[in-house]
Amino acid sequence: MSTSAKGGYHHGDLRAALLSTAMRMLESGETFSLRAIARNAGVSPTAPYRHFPDRNALESALAVQGFGDLEHDLTDGRDLPTSVADLAEFGVTYVDFAMRRPALFRLMFGNPCDNSDDERVRAANALHELLEQALANVVPESDTTALACAGWSLAHGLAFLHLDGKLPADSPEEVADRVRSAFLAMTDIPKERAPRLKPPAARHPGQRRRGTDR
Amino acid sequence: MSTSAKGGYHHGDLRAALLSTAMRMLESGETFSLRAIARNAGVSPTAPYRHFPDRNALESALAVQGFGDLEHDLTDGRDLPTSVADLAEFGVTYVDFAMRRPALFRLMFGNPCDNSDDERVRAANALHELLEQALANVVPESDTTALACAGWSLAHGLAFLHLDGKLPADSPEEVADRVRSAFLAMTDIPKERAPRLKPPAARHPGQRRRGTDR
DNA sequence: TCCGCTATGTTTACAGTGCTAACGCGTACC
DNA sequence: GGTACGCGTTAGCACTGTAAACATAGCGGA
């Protein structure tokens, strides 16, 4: 076979084989452990330690790959966005990535990040810069740093909330629509609303002070 | 003491004691395992199983508490937001919660959600509704569902990106400022930008087609 | 009053995990 | 052709979640 190798005591390219096995397992939802990866790669339980100092390092390597793939999805064959609508499609792609590869996405983000892994940090930064460029392209005269941050956060939050089932995600189209709506709705808010003379009824309806009423 | 109890073979209220011990450990960053919780509660390793079917159930119980606390932070002693600026403060509070109690926040969200736990689902929904009310209050005539979703996602994304170190979070003020900027910047985007006659230079600068050039 | 039932805690055990240490194969280099 | 080192192996530790069997204590009913 291609990834594993020439079948002797020495494997050939175990590092790559482990990564691809791990990625496959991650995406097929199998339980994810160093030992299981080694098992699936047809190698002894501790062989991975010859190539990765610990589990975290292997995860980081996968995350780096993930960042690359995500960046690829966002850029390949399309121009930088030039309108809010384009931007929304950017968001759709981002969230779609998360939904198609949830475990990988969690691995890339949902972890206390290992900032000691240089390559991983670099990969994450590359993504950040890409997003900033995209935003700068859409709204050149504004505070692009804040905007990039906002755009990224919006997409990121949508991704996680869908992943966690906090927002219904029965079909990809439904999700995509929601992402588009969110992006468009957000830019629709009138900038400075005349502060409506706060009616006293604007108290939180269901408010309860924790432990008192119930 | 208050939480543990009257010291015999039977504990008195082990369930509550376990939850509070677990919460304390979670927030102090100790390693989090059923056995460690039992140990810290001064009880045998499997005692928790008398009160929670499995680890997940205990986590869900903590998450429910977390949702309650977050809702409390968002509502206690303040009116529903009436302006975009108010909304930004809502976001600040949300993100601040995540930063102050990162492990709990991760537990509430960063997990494949256990939707079989009714109470947990209910708690999450309550939060969702609260946010929707808030948004409806600020922009009553709009598509509040989409807006609520967008606002929540924005705050949620900011929270996670800060938690994961993807955005610098050296001081709470810095974070709060970024959250405010993001909320305000987002609502500043001109709604329909005349599609700038795409200059060919708008190609992605650092684009590479993965595997080809390098 | 005493008997036994049940809720709640304990002990024991098992399979799986990350990781270390000591060992051995074989390939590449001198 | 010998040898050193890269890479894979086995053995073993401390830990985890979970199940099964056992023990205790306090309550309700005879």
Coordinates of C-alpha atoms in Angstrom, one line a residue, chain A residues 65 67-72 74-87 90 94 106 108-113 115 120 124-125 128 130 133-141 143 146-147 149-168 178 181-196 198-199 201-210, chain B residues 65 67-87 90 94 106 108-113 115 120 124-125 128 130 133-141 143 146-147 149-158 160-168 178 181-196 198-199 201-210:
Chain A
Q65 CA -2.8 20.1 8.5
F67 CA -5.3 24.9 9.2
G68 CA -3.8 24.3 5.9
D69 CA -6.9 22.6 4.6
L70 CA -9.2 25.3 5.9
E71 CA -7.1 28.0 4.3
H72 CA -7.2 26.0 1.1
L74 CA -11.2 29.5 1.8
T75 CA -8.9 30.6 -0.9
D76 CA -8.7 28.0 -3.6
G77 CA -10.2 29.2 -6.8
R78 CA -11.9 32.3 -5.5
D79 CA -11.1 35.9 -5.3
L80 CA -10.9 37.9 -2.1
P81 CA -14.4 38.9 -1.1
T82 CA -15.4 42.4 -2.2
S83 CA -18.9 42.7 -0.7
V84 CA -20.7 41.8 2.5
A85 CA -22.4 39.0 0.5
D86 CA -19.0 37.6 -0.5
L87 CA -18.0 37.8 3.1
F90 CA -16.6 33.1 3.3
Y94 CA -15.7 28.3 7.3
R106 CA -12.3 20.7 17.6
M108 CA -7.7 22.8 15.9
F109 CA -9.6 25.0 18.3
G110 CA -11.5 23.4 21.1
N111 CA -8.3 22.7 23.0
P112 CA -6.3 24.6 25.4
C113 CA -3.9 25.6 22.7
N115 CA 1.4 27.6 22.0
R120 CA 0.9 25.3 14.9
A124 CA -3.1 29.7 13.0
N125 CA -1.6 33.1 12.3
H128 CA -5.8 35.1 10.9
L130 CA -5.9 35.7 5.5
Q133 CA -6.8 40.7 4.3
A134 CA -10.3 39.6 3.3
L135 CA -11.9 42.1 5.5
A136 CA -9.5 44.9 4.5
N137 CA -10.5 44.2 1.0
V138 CA -14.2 44.6 1.7
V139 CA -14.1 47.6 4.0
P140 CA -10.8 49.2 3.3
E141 CA -11.2 52.5 5.2
D143 CA -10.6 49.6 11.5
A146 CA -11.4 45.0 14.8
L147 CA -13.4 44.0 11.8
C149 CA -11.7 39.9 14.5
A150 CA -15.4 40.4 14.4
G151 CA -15.8 38.5 11.2
W152 CA -13.7 35.7 12.3
S153 CA -15.5 35.5 15.6
L154 CA -18.9 35.5 14.0
A155 CA -18.0 32.6 11.8
H156 CA -16.2 30.8 14.5
G157 CA -19.1 31.2 16.9
L158 CA -21.5 30.0 14.3
A159 CA -19.3 27.0 13.7
F160 CA -19.1 26.0 17.4
L161 CA -22.7 26.6 18.2
H162 CA -23.7 24.4 15.3
L163 CA -21.2 21.8 16.3
D164 CA -22.5 21.7 19.8
G165 CA -26.1 21.4 18.7
K166 CA -26.9 24.7 20.2
L167 CA -28.2 25.7 16.9
P168 CA -30.1 23.2 14.8
R178 CA -28.3 30.6 8.9
S181 CA -28.6 35.5 7.5
A182 CA -26.3 36.1 10.5
F183 CA -23.8 37.9 8.4
L184 CA -26.3 40.0 6.6
A185 CA -28.4 40.7 9.7
M186 CA -25.4 41.9 11.6
T187 CA -24.6 44.5 9.1
D188 CA -28.1 45.7 9.1
I189 CA -28.2 47.1 12.5
P190 CA -28.8 50.9 12.4
K191 CA -25.6 52.3 13.7
E192 CA -26.8 54.7 16.4
R193 CA -30.2 53.9 17.5
A194 CA -31.9 56.8 19.2
P195 CA -32.0 55.4 22.7
R196 CA -35.6 54.4 23.0
K198 CA -36.3 52.8 28.2
P199 CA -39.7 51.6 29.2
A201 CA -41.1 47.0 31.2
A202 CA -37.8 46.3 29.6
R203 CA -36.8 44.5 32.7
H204 CA -35.8 40.9 32.0
P205 CA -39.1 39.0 31.9
G206 CA -38.1 35.7 33.3
Q207 CA -35.4 37.1 35.6
R208 CA -34.8 35.3 38.8
R209 CA -32.2 36.0 41.3
R210 CA -30.8 32.5 41.6
Chain B
Q65 CA -25.1 25.2 36.9
F67 CA -25.7 28.1 32.2
G68 CA -27.5 29.3 35.3
D69 CA -24.5 31.4 36.4
L70 CA -23.9 32.8 33.0
E71 CA -27.6 33.8 32.7
H72 CA -27.3 35.4 36.1
D73 CA -24.2 37.4 35.1
L74 CA -26.1 38.6 32.0
T75 CA -29.3 39.6 33.7
D76 CA -28.7 40.4 37.3
G77 CA -29.2 44.0 38.1
R78 CA -29.3 45.3 34.6
D79 CA -32.0 46.1 32.1
L80 CA -32.3 44.5 28.7
P81 CA -30.0 46.2 26.3
T82 CA -31.5 49.0 24.2
S83 CA -28.6 50.1 22.0
V84 CA -25.8 48.6 20.1
A85 CA -23.5 49.8 22.8
D86 CA -25.5 48.0 25.4
L87 CA -25.4 45.0 23.3
F90 CA -23.7 42.1 26.9
Y94 CA -20.3 36.9 28.0
R106 CA -15.4 24.6 27.8
M108 CA -20.7 23.9 28.7
F109 CA -19.8 24.2 25.1
G110 CA -16.6 22.7 23.9
N111 CA -18.0 19.2 24.1
P112 CA -20.0 17.1 21.8
C113 CA -23.2 18.1 23.6
N115 CA -28.6 16.2 24.2
R120 CA -29.0 20.6 30.2
A124 CA -29.0 26.0 27.1
N125 CA -32.4 27.0 25.5
H128 CA -30.7 31.2 23.8
L130 CA -32.6 35.4 26.8
Q133 CA -35.1 38.8 23.8
A134 CA -32.2 41.1 24.2
L135 CA -31.8 41.4 20.5
A136 CA -35.5 41.9 19.9
N137 CA -35.4 44.7 22.4
V138 CA -32.6 46.5 20.5
V139 CA -33.8 46.0 17.0
P140 CA -37.4 45.1 17.2
E141 CA -38.4 45.4 13.6
D143 CA -35.3 39.4 11.8
A146 CA -31.1 35.8 12.7
L147 CA -29.9 38.7 14.7
C149 CA -28.0 34.0 16.3
A150 CA -25.5 36.5 15.0
G151 CA -25.0 38.3 18.3
W152 CA -24.7 35.1 20.2
S153 CA -22.2 33.7 17.7
L154 CA -20.1 36.9 17.7
A155 CA -19.8 36.8 21.5
H156 CA -19.3 33.0 21.5
G157 CA -16.6 33.2 18.8
L158 CA -14.8 36.0 20.6
F160 CA -13.5 30.8 22.2
L161 CA -10.8 32.6 20.2
H162 CA -9.6 34.3 23.3
L163 CA -9.7 31.1 25.3
D164 CA -7.7 29.3 22.8
G165 CA -5.1 32.1 22.6
K166 CA -6.0 32.8 19.0
L167 CA -6.5 36.4 20.1
P168 CA -4.2 37.9 22.6
R178 CA -11.7 44.0 21.7
S181 CA -14.7 47.1 19.0
A182 CA -15.8 44.0 17.3
F183 CA -19.5 44.6 18.1
L184 CA -19.3 48.2 17.0
A185 CA -17.2 47.5 13.9
M186 CA -19.6 44.8 12.8
T187 CA -22.5 47.2 12.7
D188 CA -20.5 49.8 10.9
I189 CA -20.2 47.9 7.6
P190 CA -21.9 49.8 4.8
K191 CA -24.8 47.6 3.9
E192 CA -24.5 47.4 0.2
R193 CA -21.1 48.3 -1.0
A194 CA -21.0 49.2 -4.7
P195 CA -19.1 46.2 -6.0
R196 CA -15.7 47.8 -6.5
K198 CA -12.6 43.9 -8.9
P199 CA -9.0 44.7 -9.7
A201 CA -4.7 42.3 -8.0
A202 CA -7.4 41.2 -5.6
R203 CA -6.2 37.6 -6.0
H204 CA -5.0 36.1 -2.7
P205 CA -1.5 37.3 -2.3
G206 CA 0.1 34.4 -0.5
Q207 CA -2.1 31.9 -2.2
R208 CA -0.6 28.6 -3.0
R209 CA -2.4 25.6 -4.4
R210 CA -1.2 23.1 -1.8

